Steps between C-alpha positions, in 0.01 A plus 500: 500500500188695421513867413204703619419825329299741706220642294436869549129560525393828340348742749230597248384137480468481878317830524253403226402196703445685825376845395131403498531398866671831589188697417302327775762550774667788675851487362715813494618621162826333401430190709356155439337244734675164530367193680773298669497167679531127453155411631341807658545807278568842651463824304795738467511828309839557340648765270478413130877557476554172691364308200817570299749405774687171425417349841132577452515368143617170645191488721279579202658215305418264786142628503475448125615139537235428762206712380578546126376860538150361555449688824166476676301823465786664312717518811877478476574204728846391609535155664778601737547505877369827639807557722739459207289738289513762776879461521526545122280812492693649795827451313349654184366790702841577650684487167 
């Protein structure tokens, strides 16, 4: 039986990677753009507070496994189905 430890990804590390790309886009203060999709990527703008939520941390861990934080053009990219991402953000928004 394998034991998997979920690694918590520091918010500061994520923001350092994507801040240069924020300057060139219209993103409201306190929010961050995220690109979601398995093949075709769609841009979402989410509150920074989502980055610390355990469910979102799980998504970030998956993204780290696939992209190793080497995101094209400094974009935070999550290889996840768009519909599932929308469901997750709706549940975070209502909590």
